[in-house]
C-alpha cells in the first residue's frame, strides 16, 4: 500500500521510531540501501528557493541508487496551465516518488490523492516534517534517547516549524514548550492534536508567552526565523513583536547546563538568535543540517518498503 508523508502524524509514533533507527543505520552505512537502483527517478519539485532541502534530497536519492530530477515550477506547467491532479497522474507513471517543497498544504493533499507513488512534504506553509525527523535524530545522537526530554521553541509559533515541533516531538514522547508573543501563538487545532498524541506517548504540551518560563530546565532549545519567505514586508512589525524573544546567552542560562541549541536554518544572527549562541559550544546546527540527508534517506527507504 502506498504511504505518503505530508505531515508529522502521517506515521505512528512507533513508525517514527523505526525511521529514526533506520536513519542511524543509514548514517553509519551510507550506501547499504538501494531502493532506487535501476536507476529509478525521484521528482524533486521546488516552488520555493532552497539550499538544505535541495542538496540533501538530491544527494540522498543518488546515494539510494536513483536519479534525482529537480523540477522548478517556474519552468514547468504545474500550478499554471496544468492542475496538481493532472501533474500527479503524469509523474506517477514515470517516477518512484515525488518530493515537493511548496506553499499550501492543500496542494500536497491533492498530489497524494492522485498519486500511486509516495509523496513527501519537503516543506509547506503548515508543516516541515522532514526537518523534525532530522532534529529528532540530532537530539537522539546527543542525548541518547528522546522520551521524557524537554524541548523549548521560542519565537514565531504560528508557523510550520512550531506546528511540526508540537506534533513530531509529542509523538516522540517529549515535553514540548512553546513561547510566543500574543498574535503569534500556534493554532488551537494543532495544539489540540499535539496534546492528544502526547497523552498516548507520555509527552506533554505547554504554551507560554514568557521565553524564560519555556526554557527553564529544557534539554533542547530551538527557534526559527521571525521573517519567513513572503513576510518581508512585515519585517519591522515582526522585529518589534519579537523583542525579548532572541535566544541569547541570558535566555540559554535558564536551560539545563548541558542543553543543546537547534535551528533549521537559514539563521539571522542578532534577530531570533545571537551569534554567541548559534556559533557557541551548545549549538549542534551543523549536525542537524547534515542529518537532513540521513533522516530523509531513511524516510524514502521506509516508504519504498511500504509500497512493496
C-alpha atoms as one frame of an Amber mdcrd trajectory, in Angstrom:
protein
   0.000   0.000   0.000   1.362   3.405  -0.936   2.104   5.665   2.019   2.649
   9.424   1.903   4.423  11.763   4.337   2.603  15.078   4.201   2.594  15.936
   7.902   4.305  14.614  11.002   1.499  12.330  12.148   1.065  10.567   8.806
   3.184   7.957  10.565   2.642   6.486  14.027   4.975   7.065  16.992   6.284
   3.510  16.526   6.911   4.126  12.833   8.678   7.394  13.651  10.991   5.465
  15.980  11.625   2.883  13.233  12.575   5.587  10.738  14.923   7.266  13.229
  16.587   3.923  13.996  16.951   3.309  10.273  18.433   6.805   9.869  21.204
   5.919  12.320  21.916   2.767  10.314  21.917   4.730   7.061  24.314   7.287
   8.515  26.726   4.530   9.530  26.471   2.782   6.123  25.529   5.439   3.541
  25.341   3.128   0.502  23.896  -0.024   2.086  20.327   0.581   0.919  19.480
   0.916  -2.796  15.685   1.096  -3.191  16.023   3.258  -6.315  18.569   1.022
  -8.059  17.990   0.964 -11.781  18.220   3.904 -11.547  14.648   4.857 -10.759
  13.852   8.573 -10.876  12.538  10.679  -7.989  10.882  14.009  -8.819  12.072
  16.863  -6.597   9.695  19.784  -7.104  10.561  23.252  -5.796   8.137  26.151
  -5.579  10.432  27.883  -3.074  14.133  28.601  -3.043  16.180  26.033  -1.162
  19.658  25.053  -0.042  19.486  22.234   2.529  16.367  20.597   1.099  17.634
  20.620  -2.481  21.107  19.360  -1.575  20.007  16.698   0.906  17.297  15.183
  -1.297  19.447  15.322  -4.444  22.368  13.619  -2.716  20.044  11.255  -0.854
  18.281   9.954  -3.966  21.648   9.415  -5.686  23.019   7.592  -2.624  19.985
   5.277  -2.786  20.771   4.345  -6.391  18.305   6.708  -8.015  18.195   9.626
 -10.397  17.098  12.925  -8.774  15.090  15.042 -11.227  14.822  18.622  -9.978
  11.762  20.485 -11.261  11.438  24.224 -10.691   7.755  25.052 -11.010   8.596
  28.345 -12.671   9.698  26.361 -15.718   7.002  23.659 -15.585   3.237  23.542
 -16.161   2.432  22.732 -12.521   0.061  25.230 -10.935  -0.197  27.196 -14.165
  -1.592  25.507 -17.243  -1.895  22.128 -15.544  -3.642  21.086 -12.349  -1.899
  19.384  -9.457  -4.021  16.273 -10.026  -3.053  16.025 -13.702   0.612  16.560
 -12.837   0.415  13.725 -10.295  -1.079  11.391 -12.924   1.746  12.189 -15.326
   4.511  11.779 -12.739   3.239   8.576 -11.101   3.815   6.631 -14.336   7.448
   7.706 -14.619   8.913   8.296 -11.141   9.329   6.253  -7.953   8.447   9.097
  -5.575   7.509  12.783  -5.543   9.107  15.287  -3.169   7.528  18.741  -3.123
   8.591  21.986  -1.402   5.576  24.226  -1.752   3.166  26.718  -0.194  -0.346
  25.399   0.508  -0.763  22.077   2.295  -3.843  21.503   0.138  -1.627  21.122
  -2.924   0.247  18.254  -1.285  -3.040  16.646  -0.285  -4.241  16.839  -3.884
  -0.957  15.469  -5.225  -1.081  12.498  -2.843  -4.756  11.801  -3.565  -3.905
  11.363  -7.244  -0.561   9.572  -6.951   0.196   5.865  -6.752   3.781   6.616
  -5.635   4.819   8.160  -2.293   4.508  11.943  -1.970   6.786  13.649   0.558
   6.285  17.130   2.006   9.720  18.724   1.982   8.168  21.957   3.324   4.767
  23.616   3.205   3.243  26.654   4.869   1.732  24.376   7.527   4.354  21.705
   8.253   8.032  20.829   7.864   8.046  17.148   8.873  11.348  16.159   7.247
  13.138  18.817   9.297  11.673  17.409  12.502  12.926  13.911  11.669  16.406
  15.397  11.263  16.056  17.324  14.529  14.915  14.243  16.426  17.835  12.259
  15.012  20.205  15.015  16.170  18.706  15.145  19.660  18.879  11.357  19.926
  22.552  11.394  18.943  23.427  13.996  21.567  21.090  12.886  24.361  20.856
   9.127  23.826  17.054   8.970  23.775  14.026  11.185  23.194  11.187  10.209
  25.540  10.983  12.417  28.618  13.218  15.190  27.290  12.000  18.806  27.292
  12.256  20.919  24.151  11.596  24.668  24.178  10.718  26.506  20.980  10.946
  30.306  21.203   9.637  32.855  18.693   7.105  32.672  15.865   4.858  29.769
  16.861   2.243  30.413  14.174   4.435  28.805  11.530   5.255  25.418  10.021
   8.219  24.716  12.294   6.250  25.229  15.500   3.438  23.041  14.143   5.832
  20.234  13.338   7.712  20.565  16.638   4.429  20.275  18.518   3.241  17.161
  16.724   6.546  15.457  15.895   8.080  15.873  19.343   4.848  14.864  21.089
   4.986  11.683  19.022   8.479  11.048  20.401   7.206  11.346  23.986   8.898
  14.685  24.601   7.671  17.618  26.681   7.085  20.427  24.180   7.152  24.004
  25.415   6.285  26.866  23.102   6.926  30.556  23.871   5.426  33.173  21.565
   4.079  36.727  21.855   0.372  37.491  21.501  -0.739  37.087  17.916   1.935
  34.524  17.098   0.747  31.536  19.139   0.242  28.150  17.465  -3.144  27.263
  16.006  -5.560  25.744  18.512  -6.223  22.679  16.362  -2.502  21.912  16.133
  -2.067  22.261  19.906  -5.088  20.026  20.457  -3.696  17.375  18.127  -0.289
  17.514  19.854  -1.960  17.172  23.259  -3.946  14.188  22.007  -0.770  12.491
  20.802   1.186  13.379  23.962  -1.493  11.742  26.106  -0.608   8.405  24.459
   3.196   8.756  24.408   3.951  10.194  27.844   4.811  13.630  26.478   3.173
  16.967  27.198   2.456  20.361  25.642   2.707  23.779  27.282   2.207  27.212
  25.718   3.859  30.288  27.257   4.312  33.963  26.486   7.481  34.119  28.600
  10.605  32.721  26.886  12.274  32.253  30.280   9.407  30.106  31.551   9.501
  27.926  28.444  13.275  27.473  28.504  13.572  26.803  32.237  15.197  23.388
  32.706  14.917  22.485  28.994  17.146  19.846  27.424  16.823  21.365  23.963
  16.234  24.974  22.882  15.256  25.876  19.347  13.924  28.749  17.273  13.252
  29.766  13.676  13.473  32.917  11.625  11.000  35.646  12.531  10.621  36.616
   8.874   9.844  33.685   6.594   9.596  33.762   2.809   6.733  36.030   1.779
   6.777  38.020   5.032   9.480  40.510   4.086   7.014  43.413   4.051   6.277
  42.713   7.744   9.929  42.812   8.790   9.855  45.802  11.166   6.474  44.816
  12.603   7.812  41.358  13.380  11.085  42.610  14.830   9.086  44.793  17.193
   6.694  41.950  18.105   9.507  39.533  18.909  11.571  41.920  21.042  12.755
  39.885  24.034  12.448  36.557  22.202  16.033  36.357  20.945  17.742  33.142
  22.054  20.879  34.611  23.610  23.258  33.556  26.367  20.983  35.044  29.019
  17.996  33.017  27.849  20.069  29.844  27.445  21.198  30.198  31.067  17.670
  29.164  32.090  18.030  25.812  30.305  19.903  22.825  31.667  23.665  23.163
  31.722  24.038  20.545  29.004  21.165  21.829  26.855  21.744  21.900  23.112
  20.600  24.516  20.599  18.912  23.763  17.266  17.964  25.959  14.313  16.631
  24.683  10.975  18.454  27.489   9.075  18.825  29.912   7.445  19.525  31.908
  10.613  19.653  35.652  11.122  22.144  36.409  13.871  21.072  39.272  16.077
  17.379  38.624  15.499  15.970  35.233  16.558  19.354  34.047  17.882  22.589
  35.683  18.965  25.895  34.822  17.311  27.187  33.831  20.745  24.633  31.010
  20.950  24.412  29.752  17.376  28.195  29.752  16.952  28.842  28.591  20.510
  29.571  25.170  22.063  25.927  24.272  22.720  24.922  24.705  19.089  24.547
  21.484  17.078  23.153  23.127  13.938  25.701  21.600  11.557  24.924  18.081
  12.805  21.262  18.996  12.387  21.775  20.214   8.809  23.707  17.074   7.864
  21.060  14.870   9.426  18.511  16.114   6.896  20.331  13.801   4.469  20.278
  10.711   6.678  16.746  11.157   8.015  15.290  11.741   4.549  17.120   8.755
   3.104  15.656   6.620   5.886  12.197   8.040   5.175  12.465   7.253   1.460
  13.706   3.714   2.178  10.853   3.172   4.640   8.192   4.491   2.248   9.580
   2.348  -0.576   9.233  -0.737   1.630   5.574   0.065   2.358   4.779   0.140
  -1.354   6.136  -3.378  -1.994
